[in-house]
Amino acid sequence: MAEITQRDGAWTFDGESVRIVPGRDKSVHLVRQALGELTVPLEALAGAAYEPGRKSGRLRLRLRPGADPLAQATGGKLPDAADPYQLSVEADRTGVAEYLVDEVRQALLLDQVPSGPSDRYLLPGPPVPLSATAGDATASFDGERIRLEWNWKTEESKKSGGPRTIPLEDLTAVEWFPAAGLENGYLRFTVAKATATAAPKYDPHAVVLYGFRKDPLMALVAAAVTARLPHPFAPPEPADATPAPDTAPAIRTGTEGDGGDADHDALLRRLRELGDLHRSGVLTEEEFTTAKQAVLRRFSRH
C-alpha cells in the first residue's frame, strides 16, 4: 500500500488501482471538486512519474489513450490545477511520492499492462445528470440529451432560436477547446444533420468560452457525452456477424474475478519471468526483491 496526502488531495495505491480523493481546501480547482473521488484501475495506466521542483514537485499519472473519457475529450488541454491526474507534492514528501511511483511501475510490470490504446473506456466518466454554466450558455446532459440554454452574453442571432436540445443519437462528435491568449475557446456538439458549421459565436450547437475560471467545467459535460459515444479505438464489428443463441450454460474456467488455478499459474509464470529478468541483468537485486514480494502478496490473496 502506498499513500500520499497533500493539500490538493490524497492518492492511495493498493496494487490494483489508484484512489484519488480531492482536497477540501478552497483553492482546490472546481473540476476536481465536481469530479469527487476517482478510482483508476491499473489496466487504465500507462505509467506514473514524479517531477521534482525547487519548492514543490508534481506527481503525474499517465493514462492509456482511450482509457478515460475525460482525457479523451480534453486531449491534455486541461490546466494543471484542474487535472485530476496531477498532484502537487511538498518538498518534504518527495520520498513518499517516489515510493508510490515505484509501486505503480512494479505493478504495471508484473501485470504486463500494455501502454498502447485501450479499445474501451476503463473509467466511467463524470456521472449524470450534469450541468455546467460558463461562457455564453448553460449546458446540461442527462445521459440521453444535451440542453443548451443561452444567457445575456449570447450572440442575438444564436439566442433567437431559443434553448437547444440535442438527442445523443444525433451526435457524431463533441469537441472541447480552452481559451488561449486572445482566442476564445468552445464546447461544440457536431450533429449529423447539420449541413454547415458556423463559428462558435453563431453556432447553436456550440458554447463560447471566454477563459474564465469555470470554463473547464464544460469539459466535464464533454467527457460525460464522450463516454456514451462510440469508442474511437473500438474494433469494427463484422458486417455479417450474427449473434449465436445463448443456449449453453456458462462454464467457469477459474479466471473469472475470484481467481482459481489459472490465477495461481499466472502468478507462478510471473515469478519465473522476474527471475529471468534478474538473471539477465534487466532488474537489479533491489528491484527483483520488491517485485517478487508484490507477486507473493498477490499470491497470498488468491
PDB file of C-alpha atoms in Angstrom:
ATOM      1  CA  MET A   1       0.000   0.000   0.000  1.00  0.00           C
ATOM      2  CA  ALA A   2       1.335   3.424  -0.949  1.00  0.00           C
ATOM      3  CA  GLU A   3      -0.393   6.615   0.141  1.00  0.00           C
ATOM      4  CA  ILE A   4       0.302  10.338  -0.012  1.00  0.00           C
ATOM      5  CA  THR A   5      -1.849  13.200   1.312  1.00  0.00           C
ATOM      6  CA  GLN A   6      -1.363  16.802   0.219  1.00  0.00           C
ATOM      7  CA  ARG A   7      -3.428  19.987   0.174  1.00  0.00           C
ATOM      8  CA  ASP A   8      -4.714  19.208  -3.346  1.00  0.00           C
ATOM      9  CA  GLY A   9      -5.865  15.750  -2.302  1.00  0.00           C
ATOM     10  CA  ALA A  10      -4.821  12.213  -1.408  1.00  0.00           C
ATOM     11  CA  TRP A  11      -3.677   9.325  -3.607  1.00  0.00           C
ATOM     12  CA  THR A  12      -3.669   5.708  -2.491  1.00  0.00           C
ATOM     13  CA  PHE A  13      -2.355   2.738  -4.487  1.00  0.00           C
ATOM     14  CA  ASP A  14      -3.293  -0.762  -3.320  1.00  0.00           C
ATOM     15  CA  GLY A  15      -1.648  -2.723  -6.129  1.00  0.00           C
ATOM     16  CA  GLU A  16      -4.803  -2.830  -8.262  1.00  0.00           C
ATOM     17  CA  SER A  17      -6.000   0.770  -8.549  1.00  0.00           C
ATOM     18  CA  VAL A  18      -5.144   4.358  -7.653  1.00  0.00           C
ATOM     19  CA  ARG A  19      -7.767   6.011  -5.458  1.00  0.00           C
ATOM     20  CA  ILE A  20      -7.828   9.785  -5.906  1.00  0.00           C
ATOM     21  CA  VAL A  21      -9.633  11.931  -3.329  1.00  0.00           C
ATOM     22  CA  PRO A  22      -9.710  15.700  -3.939  1.00  0.00           C
ATOM     23  CA  GLY A  23      -8.613  18.035  -1.138  1.00  0.00           C
ATOM     24  CA  ARG A  24     -11.074  20.131   0.830  1.00  0.00           C
ATOM     25  CA  ASP A  25      -9.072  23.329   0.637  1.00  0.00           C
ATOM     26  CA  LYS A  26     -10.907  26.231  -1.031  1.00  0.00           C
ATOM     27  CA  SER A  27      -8.064  26.572  -3.523  1.00  0.00           C
ATOM     28  CA  VAL A  28      -8.731  23.091  -4.991  1.00  0.00           C
ATOM     29  CA  HIS A  29      -9.979  23.544  -8.556  1.00  0.00           C
ATOM     30  CA  LEU A  30     -13.712  23.357  -9.301  1.00  0.00           C
ATOM     31  CA  VAL A  31     -13.183  20.453 -11.713  1.00  0.00           C
ATOM     32  CA  ARG A  32     -11.549  18.313  -9.030  1.00  0.00           C
ATOM     33  CA  GLN A  33     -14.314  19.200  -6.598  1.00  0.00           C
ATOM     34  CA  ALA A  34     -17.028  18.342  -9.134  1.00  0.00           C
ATOM     35  CA  LEU A  35     -15.432  15.010 -10.088  1.00  0.00           C
ATOM     36  CA  GLY A  36     -15.096  13.901  -6.486  1.00  0.00           C
ATOM     37  CA  GLU A  37     -13.385  10.623  -5.682  1.00  0.00           C
ATOM     38  CA  LEU A  38     -11.936   8.656  -8.607  1.00  0.00           C
ATOM     39  CA  THR A  39     -10.741   5.067  -8.793  1.00  0.00           C
ATOM     40  CA  VAL A  40      -8.284   4.486 -11.635  1.00  0.00           C
ATOM     41  CA  PRO A  41      -7.758   0.767 -12.360  1.00  0.00           C
ATOM     42  CA  LEU A  42      -4.230  -0.408 -13.026  1.00  0.00           C
ATOM     43  CA  GLU A  43      -5.162  -1.503 -16.556  1.00  0.00           C
ATOM     44  CA  ALA A  44      -6.029   2.141 -17.392  1.00  0.00           C
ATOM     45  CA  LEU A  45      -2.495   3.330 -16.611  1.00  0.00           C
ATOM     46  CA  ALA A  46       0.431   3.671 -18.972  1.00  0.00           C
ATOM     47  CA  GLY A  47       2.796   4.966 -16.305  1.00  0.00           C
ATOM     48  CA  ALA A  48       3.469   7.260 -13.350  1.00  0.00           C
ATOM     49  CA  ALA A  49       6.132   9.871 -12.706  1.00  0.00           C
ATOM     50  CA  TYR A  50       7.356  12.266 -10.053  1.00  0.00           C
ATOM     51  CA  GLU A  51       8.776  15.579 -11.268  1.00  0.00           C
ATOM     52  CA  PRO A  52      10.838  17.413  -8.626  1.00  0.00           C
ATOM     53  CA  GLY A  53      10.808  21.196  -8.409  1.00  0.00           C
ATOM     54  CA  ARG A  54      12.575  23.913  -6.430  1.00  0.00           C
ATOM     55  CA  LYS A  55       9.746  24.440  -3.936  1.00  0.00           C
ATOM     56  CA  SER A  56       7.415  21.550  -4.703  1.00  0.00           C
ATOM     57  CA  GLY A  57       7.227  18.587  -7.026  1.00  0.00           C
ATOM     58  CA  ARG A  58       4.437  17.029  -9.024  1.00  0.00           C
ATOM     59  CA  LEU A  59       3.027  13.518  -9.238  1.00  0.00           C
ATOM     60  CA  ARG A  60       1.544  12.552 -12.584  1.00  0.00           C
ATOM     61  CA  LEU A  61      -0.411   9.557 -13.781  1.00  0.00           C
ATOM     62  CA  ARG A  62      -0.152   8.809 -17.477  1.00  0.00           C
ATOM     63  CA  LEU A  63      -3.295   7.099 -18.777  1.00  0.00           C
ATOM     64  CA  ARG A  64      -3.525   4.835 -21.788  1.00  0.00           C
ATOM     65  CA  PRO A  65      -5.142   6.538 -24.812  1.00  0.00           C
ATOM     66  CA  GLY A  66      -8.836   5.748 -24.893  1.00  0.00           C
ATOM     67  CA  ALA A  67      -8.992   4.597 -21.256  1.00  0.00           C
ATOM     68  CA  ASP A  68     -10.661   7.709 -19.819  1.00  0.00           C
ATOM     69  CA  PRO A  69     -13.421   9.784 -21.454  1.00  0.00           C
ATOM     70  CA  LEU A  70     -12.250  12.951 -19.670  1.00  0.00           C
ATOM     71  CA  ALA A  71      -8.725  12.611 -21.043  1.00  0.00           C
ATOM     72  CA  GLN A  72     -10.170  11.723 -24.448  1.00  0.00           C
ATOM     73  CA  ALA A  73     -12.443  14.783 -24.509  1.00  0.00           C
ATOM     74  CA  THR A  74      -9.814  17.278 -23.321  1.00  0.00           C
ATOM     75  CA  GLY A  75      -6.788  15.946 -25.213  1.00  0.00           C
ATOM     76  CA  GLY A  76      -4.355  17.029 -22.495  1.00  0.00           C
ATOM     77  CA  LYS A  77      -5.576  20.643 -22.596  1.00  0.00           C
ATOM     78  CA  LEU A  78      -6.916  20.860 -19.029  1.00  0.00           C
ATOM     79  CA  PRO A  79      -4.952  23.337 -16.902  1.00  0.00           C
ATOM     80  CA  ASP A  80      -2.676  21.662 -14.360  1.00  0.00           C
ATOM     81  CA  ALA A  81      -4.791  22.852 -11.432  1.00  0.00           C
ATOM     82  CA  ALA A  82      -7.884  21.176 -12.913  1.00  0.00           C
ATOM     83  CA  ASP A  83      -6.205  17.916 -13.980  1.00  0.00           C
ATOM     84  CA  PRO A  84      -7.220  15.170 -11.503  1.00  0.00           C
ATOM     85  CA  TYR A  85      -4.243  13.025 -12.583  1.00  0.00           C
ATOM     86  CA  GLN A  86      -1.694  15.501 -11.209  1.00  0.00           C
ATOM     87  CA  LEU A  87      -0.863  16.176  -7.575  1.00  0.00           C
ATOM     88  CA  SER A  88       1.333  18.973  -6.222  1.00  0.00           C
ATOM     89  CA  VAL A  89       3.788  17.490  -3.716  1.00  0.00           C
ATOM     90  CA  GLU A  90       5.560  19.407  -0.934  1.00  0.00           C
ATOM     91  CA  ALA A  91       9.340  19.073  -0.784  1.00  0.00           C
ATOM     92  CA  ASP A  92       9.333  17.040   2.438  1.00  0.00           C
ATOM     93  CA  ARG A  93       7.077  14.373   0.862  1.00  0.00           C
ATOM     94  CA  THR A  94       9.351  13.597  -2.090  1.00  0.00           C
ATOM     95  CA  GLY A  95      10.256  10.146  -0.755  1.00  0.00           C
ATOM     96  CA  VAL A  96       6.623   9.139  -0.379  1.00  0.00           C
ATOM     97  CA  ALA A  97       5.823  10.341  -3.910  1.00  0.00           C
ATOM     98  CA  GLU A  98       8.735   8.387  -5.380  1.00  0.00           C
ATOM     99  CA  TYR A  99       7.688   5.267  -3.463  1.00  0.00           C
ATOM    100  CA  LEU A 100       4.165   5.471  -4.904  1.00  0.00           C
ATOM    101  CA  VAL A 101       5.601   5.829  -8.401  1.00  0.00           C
ATOM    102  CA  ASP A 102       7.833   2.785  -7.878  1.00  0.00           C
ATOM    103  CA  GLU A 103       4.874   0.720  -6.646  1.00  0.00           C
ATOM    104  CA  VAL A 104       2.772   1.658  -9.686  1.00  0.00           C
ATOM    105  CA  ARG A 105       5.620   0.868 -12.080  1.00  0.00           C
ATOM    106  CA  GLN A 106       6.276  -2.517 -10.463  1.00  0.00           C
ATOM    107  CA  ALA A 107       2.570  -3.404 -10.653  1.00  0.00           C
ATOM    108  CA  LEU A 108       2.419  -2.430 -14.335  1.00  0.00           C
ATOM    109  CA  LEU A 109       5.425  -4.655 -14.981  1.00  0.00           C
ATOM    110  CA  LEU A 110       4.012  -7.587 -13.018  1.00  0.00           C
ATOM    111  CA  ASP A 111       0.590  -7.386 -14.650  1.00  0.00           C
ATOM    112  CA  GLN A 112       2.149  -6.737 -18.067  1.00  0.00           C
ATOM    113  CA  VAL A 113      -0.289  -3.890 -18.694  1.00  0.00           C
ATOM    114  CA  PRO A 114       0.130  -2.613 -22.273  1.00  0.00           C
ATOM    115  CA  SER A 115       0.852   1.081 -22.732  1.00  0.00           C
ATOM    116  CA  GLY A 116      -0.992   1.257 -26.062  1.00  0.00           C
ATOM    117  CA  PRO A 117      -4.566   2.425 -26.658  1.00  0.00           C
ATOM    118  CA  SER A 118      -7.497   0.816 -24.877  1.00  0.00           C
ATOM    119  CA  ASP A 119     -10.421  -0.246 -27.080  1.00  0.00           C
ATOM    120  CA  ARG A 120     -12.950   0.601 -24.353  1.00  0.00           C
ATOM    121  CA  TYR A 121     -13.328   3.165 -21.599  1.00  0.00           C
ATOM    122  CA  LEU A 122     -11.935   1.835 -18.322  1.00  0.00           C
ATOM    123  CA  LEU A 123     -13.274   4.782 -16.314  1.00  0.00           C
ATOM    124  CA  PRO A 124     -16.967   5.744 -16.409  1.00  0.00           C
ATOM    125  CA  GLY A 125     -16.596   9.482 -16.884  1.00  0.00           C
ATOM    126  CA  PRO A 126     -18.486  12.137 -14.877  1.00  0.00           C
ATOM    127  CA  PRO A 127     -21.854  10.973 -13.521  1.00  0.00           C
ATOM    128  CA  VAL A 128     -25.094  12.297 -14.988  1.00  0.00           C
ATOM    129  CA  PRO A 129     -27.293  14.304 -14.783  1.00  0.00           C
ATOM    130  CA  LEU A 130     -24.707  17.024 -15.126  1.00  0.00           C
ATOM    131  CA  SER A 131     -24.896  20.757 -15.680  1.00  0.00           C
ATOM    132  CA  ALA A 132     -22.283  23.492 -16.119  1.00  0.00           C
ATOM    133  CA  THR A 133     -22.527  27.237 -16.670  1.00  0.00           C
ATOM    134  CA  ALA A 134     -19.711  29.085 -18.429  1.00  0.00           C
ATOM    135  CA  GLY A 135     -19.213  31.363 -21.389  1.00  0.00           C
ATOM    136  CA  ASP A 136     -22.441  32.152 -23.220  1.00  0.00           C
ATOM    137  CA  ALA A 137     -24.586  29.211 -22.038  1.00  0.00           C
ATOM    138  CA  THR A 138     -25.556  26.586 -19.515  1.00  0.00           C
ATOM    139  CA  ALA A 139     -25.032  23.051 -20.829  1.00  0.00           C
ATOM    140  CA  SER A 140     -26.903  20.147 -19.259  1.00  0.00           C
ATOM    141  CA  PHE A 141     -26.732  16.428 -20.025  1.00  0.00           C
ATOM    142  CA  ASP A 142     -28.978  13.722 -18.602  1.00  0.00           C
ATOM    143  CA  GLY A 143     -27.416  10.744 -20.365  1.00  0.00           C
ATOM    144  CA  GLU A 144     -29.792  10.902 -23.346  1.00  0.00           C
ATOM    145  CA  ARG A 145     -29.915  14.531 -24.471  1.00  0.00           C
ATOM    146  CA  ILE A 146     -27.943  17.754 -24.221  1.00  0.00           C
ATOM    147  CA  ARG A 147     -29.705  21.027 -23.497  1.00  0.00           C
ATOM    148  CA  LEU A 148     -28.120  24.415 -24.182  1.00  0.00           C
ATOM    149  CA  GLU A 149     -29.673  27.474 -22.532  1.00  0.00           C
ATOM    150  CA  TRP A 150     -28.348  30.888 -23.552  1.00  0.00           C
ATOM    151  CA  ASN A 151     -27.543  33.901 -21.370  1.00  0.00           C
ATOM    152  CA  TRP A 152     -27.054  37.634 -21.803  1.00  0.00           C
ATOM    153  CA  LYS A 153     -23.622  37.137 -23.402  1.00  0.00           C
ATOM    154  CA  THR A 154     -25.015  35.039 -26.254  1.00  0.00           C
ATOM    155  CA  GLU A 155     -24.988  36.468 -29.768  1.00  0.00           C
ATOM    156  CA  GLU A 156     -28.547  37.559 -30.613  1.00  0.00           C
ATOM    157  CA  SER A 157     -28.796  35.502 -33.806  1.00  0.00           C
ATOM    158  CA  LYS A 158     -27.965  32.348 -31.827  1.00  0.00           C
ATOM    159  CA  LYS A 159     -30.203  33.235 -28.890  1.00  0.00           C
ATOM    160  CA  SER A 160     -33.194  34.000 -31.108  1.00  0.00           C
ATOM    161  CA  GLY A 161     -33.728  30.282 -31.793  1.00  0.00           C
ATOM    162  CA  GLY A 162     -34.328  29.644 -28.109  1.00  0.00           C
ATOM    163  CA  PRO A 163     -32.791  26.860 -25.994  1.00  0.00           C
ATOM    164  CA  ARG A 164     -31.366  23.965 -27.999  1.00  0.00           C
ATOM    165  CA  THR A 165     -31.974  20.278 -27.203  1.00  0.00           C
ATOM    166  CA  ILE A 166     -29.763  17.696 -28.928  1.00  0.00           C
ATOM    167  CA  PRO A 167     -30.548  13.965 -28.644  1.00  0.00           C
ATOM    168  CA  LEU A 168     -27.469  11.813 -28.087  1.00  0.00           C
ATOM    169  CA  GLU A 169     -28.277   9.685 -31.143  1.00  0.00           C
ATOM    170  CA  ASP A 170     -27.957  12.778 -33.365  1.00  0.00           C
ATOM    171  CA  LEU A 171     -24.346  13.399 -32.316  1.00  0.00           C
ATOM    172  CA  THR A 172     -21.271  12.333 -34.234  1.00  0.00           C
ATOM    173  CA  ALA A 173     -18.656  14.093 -32.088  1.00  0.00           C
ATOM    174  CA  VAL A 174     -18.055  16.525 -29.221  1.00  0.00           C
ATOM    175  CA  GLU A 175     -15.112  18.965 -29.015  1.00  0.00           C
ATOM    176  CA  TRP A 176     -13.795  20.987 -26.100  1.00  0.00           C
ATOM    177  CA  PHE A 177     -11.046  23.581 -26.542  1.00  0.00           C
ATOM    178  CA  PRO A 178      -9.972  26.065 -23.855  1.00  0.00           C
ATOM    179  CA  ALA A 179      -9.471  29.757 -24.497  1.00  0.00           C
ATOM    180  CA  ALA A 180      -5.852  30.660 -25.247  1.00  0.00           C
ATOM    181  CA  GLY A 181      -4.498  34.200 -25.271  1.00  0.00           C
ATOM    182  CA  LEU A 182      -6.936  36.417 -27.137  1.00  0.00           C
ATOM    183  CA  GLU A 183      -8.691  33.447 -28.746  1.00  0.00           C
ATOM    184  CA  ASN A 184     -11.943  32.191 -27.203  1.00  0.00           C
ATOM    185  CA  GLY A 185     -12.463  28.518 -26.549  1.00  0.00           C
ATOM    186  CA  TYR A 186     -15.568  26.468 -27.158  1.00  0.00           C
ATOM    187  CA  LEU A 187     -17.594  23.354 -26.485  1.00  0.00           C
ATOM    188  CA  ARG A 188     -19.082  22.129 -29.758  1.00  0.00           C
ATOM    189  CA  PHE A 189     -21.503  19.300 -30.477  1.00  0.00           C
ATOM    190  CA  THR A 190     -21.284  18.005 -34.035  1.00  0.00           C
ATOM    191  CA  VAL A 191     -24.730  16.985 -35.262  1.00  0.00           C
ATOM    192  CA  ALA A 192     -25.140  14.550 -38.147  1.00  0.00           C
ATOM    193  CA  LYS A 193     -27.989  16.531 -39.720  1.00  0.00           C
ATOM    194  CA  ALA A 194     -26.143  19.865 -39.725  1.00  0.00           C
ATOM    195  CA  THR A 195     -25.212  20.956 -43.241  1.00  0.00           C
ATOM    196  CA  ALA A 196     -22.630  23.601 -42.252  1.00  0.00           C
ATOM    197  CA  THR A 197     -20.624  24.640 -39.217  1.00  0.00           C
ATOM    198  CA  ALA A 198     -20.617  28.287 -38.174  1.00  0.00           C
ATOM    199  CA  ALA A 199     -18.146  29.934 -35.814  1.00  0.00           C
ATOM    200  CA  PRO A 200     -18.952  29.009 -32.172  1.00  0.00           C
ATOM    201  CA  LYS A 201     -20.246  32.531 -31.550  1.00  0.00           C
ATOM    202  CA  TYR A 202     -23.075  31.872 -34.036  1.00  0.00           C
ATOM    203  CA  ASP A 203     -23.343  28.071 -33.879  1.00  0.00           C
ATOM    204  CA  PRO A 204     -26.494  26.947 -31.986  1.00  0.00           C
ATOM    205  CA  HIS A 205     -24.721  23.661 -31.192  1.00  0.00           C
ATOM    206  CA  ALA A 206     -21.723  25.356 -29.528  1.00  0.00           C
ATOM    207  CA  VAL A 207     -20.858  27.195 -26.312  1.00  0.00           C
ATOM    208  CA  VAL A 208     -18.314  30.015 -26.452  1.00  0.00           C
ATOM    209  CA  LEU A 209     -15.720  30.009 -23.630  1.00  0.00           C
ATOM    210  CA  TYR A 210     -14.021  33.275 -22.682  1.00  0.00           C
ATOM    211  CA  GLY A 211     -11.181  31.983 -20.500  1.00  0.00           C
ATOM    212  CA  PHE A 212     -12.804  32.345 -17.080  1.00  0.00           C
ATOM    213  CA  ARG A 213     -12.404  30.078 -14.045  1.00  0.00           C
ATOM    214  CA  LYS A 214     -15.500  27.956 -14.715  1.00  0.00           C
ATOM    215  CA  ASP A 215     -14.598  27.149 -18.342  1.00  0.00           C
ATOM    216  CA  PRO A 216     -13.060  23.721 -17.515  1.00  0.00           C
ATOM    217  CA  LEU A 217     -16.404  22.615 -16.046  1.00  0.00           C
ATOM    218  CA  MET A 218     -17.655  22.404 -19.629  1.00  0.00           C
ATOM    219  CA  ALA A 219     -15.009  19.729 -20.139  1.00  0.00           C
ATOM    220  CA  LEU A 220     -16.967  17.546 -17.712  1.00  0.00           C
ATOM    221  CA  VAL A 221     -20.038  17.805 -19.945  1.00  0.00           C
ATOM    222  CA  ALA A 222     -17.864  16.916 -22.943  1.00  0.00           C
ATOM    223  CA  ALA A 223     -16.464  13.907 -21.060  1.00  0.00           C
ATOM    224  CA  ALA A 224     -19.891  12.624 -19.979  1.00  0.00           C
ATOM    225  CA  VAL A 225     -21.107  12.789 -23.587  1.00  0.00           C
ATOM    226  CA  THR A 226     -17.882  11.247 -24.919  1.00  0.00           C
ATOM    227  CA  ALA A 227     -18.316   8.270 -22.588  1.00  0.00           C
ATOM    228  CA  ARG A 228     -21.625   7.482 -24.321  1.00  0.00           C
ATOM    229  CA  LEU A 229     -20.479   7.882 -27.922  1.00  0.00           C
ATOM    230  CA  PRO A 230     -18.822   5.048 -29.908  1.00  0.00           C
ATOM    231  CA  HIS A 231     -15.294   4.424 -28.677  1.00  0.00           C
ATOM    232  CA  PRO A 232     -12.656   5.782 -31.102  1.00  0.00           C
ATOM    233  CA  PHE A 233     -10.468   2.662 -30.818  1.00  0.00           C
ATOM    234  CA  ALA A 234     -13.195   0.017 -30.709  1.00  0.00           C
ATOM    235  CA  PRO A 235     -12.649  -2.738 -33.286  1.00  0.00           C
ATOM    236  CA  PRO A 236     -15.220  -2.655 -36.110  1.00  0.00           C
ATOM    237  CA  GLU A 237     -17.937  -5.255 -35.933  1.00  0.00           C
ATOM    238  CA  PRO A 238     -18.096  -7.687 -38.866  1.00  0.00           C
ATOM    239  CA  ALA A 239     -20.888  -6.679 -41.214  1.00  0.00           C
ATOM    240  CA  ASP A 240     -22.270 -10.229 -41.384  1.00  0.00           C
ATOM    241  CA  ALA A 241     -21.882 -11.002 -37.686  1.00  0.00           C
ATOM    242  CA  THR A 242     -24.930 -12.807 -36.318  1.00  0.00           C
ATOM    243  CA  PRO A 243     -25.148 -13.346 -32.556  1.00  0.00           C
ATOM    244  CA  ALA A 244     -25.246 -17.030 -31.675  1.00  0.00           C
ATOM    245  CA  PRO A 245     -28.155 -18.133 -29.481  1.00  0.00           C
ATOM    246  CA  ASP A 246     -27.179 -18.315 -25.829  1.00  0.00           C
ATOM    247  CA  THR A 247     -28.277 -21.866 -25.129  1.00  0.00           C
ATOM    248  CA  ALA A 248     -25.262 -23.362 -23.396  1.00  0.00           C
ATOM    249  CA  PRO A 249     -24.701 -22.859 -19.676  1.00  0.00           C
ATOM    250  CA  ALA A 250     -21.766 -20.691 -18.673  1.00  0.00           C
ATOM    251  CA  ILE A 251     -18.632 -22.642 -17.777  1.00  0.00           C
ATOM    252  CA  ARG A 252     -16.230 -21.248 -15.193  1.00  0.00           C
ATOM    253  CA  THR A 253     -12.565 -21.579 -16.066  1.00  0.00           C
ATOM    254  CA  GLY A 254     -11.097 -20.353 -12.818  1.00  0.00           C
ATOM    255  CA  THR A 255     -10.038 -16.981 -14.265  1.00  0.00           C
ATOM    256  CA  GLU A 256     -13.219 -15.050 -13.501  1.00  0.00           C
ATOM    257  CA  GLY A 257     -12.937 -12.459 -10.771  1.00  0.00           C
ATOM    258  CA  ASP A 258     -12.352 -14.627  -7.708  1.00  0.00           C
ATOM    259  CA  GLY A 259      -9.236 -16.404  -9.025  1.00  0.00           C
ATOM    260  CA  GLY A 260      -8.667 -20.159  -9.316  1.00  0.00           C
ATOM    261  CA  ASP A 261      -5.905 -22.397 -10.629  1.00  0.00           C
ATOM    262  CA  ALA A 262      -5.387 -20.187 -13.674  1.00  0.00           C
ATOM    263  CA  ASP A 263      -4.633 -17.215 -11.399  1.00  0.00           C
ATOM    264  CA  HIS A 264      -2.026 -19.238  -9.484  1.00  0.00           C
ATOM    265  CA  ASP A 265      -0.437 -20.409 -12.737  1.00  0.00           C
ATOM    266  CA  ALA A 266      -0.234 -16.819 -13.991  1.00  0.00           C
ATOM    267  CA  LEU A 267       1.438 -15.661 -10.774  1.00  0.00           C
ATOM    268  CA  LEU A 268       3.928 -18.515 -10.931  1.00  0.00           C
ATOM    269  CA  ARG A 269       4.730 -17.577 -14.529  1.00  0.00           C
ATOM    270  CA  ARG A 270       5.400 -14.009 -13.423  1.00  0.00           C
ATOM    271  CA  LEU A 271       7.786 -15.218 -10.729  1.00  0.00           C
ATOM    272  CA  ARG A 272       9.706 -17.196 -13.344  1.00  0.00           C
ATOM    273  CA  GLU A 273       9.741 -14.184 -15.692  1.00  0.00           C
ATOM    274  CA  LEU A 274      11.059 -11.941 -12.911  1.00  0.00           C
ATOM    275  CA  GLY A 275      13.803 -14.488 -12.206  1.00  0.00           C
ATOM    276  CA  ASP A 276      14.780 -14.453 -15.875  1.00  0.00           C
ATOM    277  CA  LEU A 277      14.846 -10.638 -15.922  1.00  0.00           C
ATOM    278  CA  HIS A 278      17.008 -10.618 -12.778  1.00  0.00           C
ATOM    279  CA  ARG A 279      19.476 -13.164 -14.135  1.00  0.00           C
ATOM    280  CA  SER A 280      19.774 -11.282 -17.419  1.00  0.00           C
ATOM    281  CA  GLY A 281      20.537  -8.024 -15.583  1.00  0.00           C
ATOM    282  CA  VAL A 282      17.344  -6.164 -16.551  1.00  0.00           C
ATOM    283  CA  LEU A 283      16.239  -5.993 -12.899  1.00  0.00           C
ATOM    284  CA  THR A 284      18.589  -5.069 -10.063  1.00  0.00           C
ATOM    285  CA  GLU A 285      18.634  -7.129  -6.854  1.00  0.00           C
ATOM    286  CA  GLU A 286      16.510  -4.493  -5.106  1.00  0.00           C
ATOM    287  CA  GLU A 287      14.000  -4.270  -7.981  1.00  0.00           C
ATOM    288  CA  PHE A 288      13.774  -8.057  -8.161  1.00  0.00           C
ATOM    289  CA  THR A 289      13.150  -8.378  -4.411  1.00  0.00           C
ATOM    290  CA  THR A 290      10.472  -5.665  -4.440  1.00  0.00           C
ATOM    291  CA  ALA A 291       8.716  -7.135  -7.469  1.00  0.00           C
ATOM    292  CA  LYS A 292       8.880 -10.682  -6.072  1.00  0.00           C
ATOM    293  CA  GLN A 293       7.327  -9.543  -2.781  1.00  0.00           C
ATOM    294  CA  ALA A 294       4.496  -7.859  -4.685  1.00  0.00           C
ATOM    295  CA  VAL A 295       3.795 -11.113  -6.574  1.00  0.00           C
ATOM    296  CA  LEU A 296       3.828 -13.129  -3.351  1.00  0.00           C
ATOM    297  CA  ARG A 297       1.367 -10.699  -1.761  1.00  0.00           C
ATOM    298  CA  ARG A 298      -0.980 -11.228  -4.712  1.00  0.00           C
ATOM    299  CA  PHE A 299      -0.433 -14.975  -4.478  1.00  0.00           C
ATOM    300  CA  SER A 300      -1.485 -14.977  -0.829  1.00  0.00           C
ATOM    301  CA  ARG A 301      -4.712 -13.122  -1.699  1.00  0.00           C
ATOM    302  CA  HIS A 302      -5.636 -15.878  -4.165  1.00  0.00           C
TER     303      HIS A 302
END
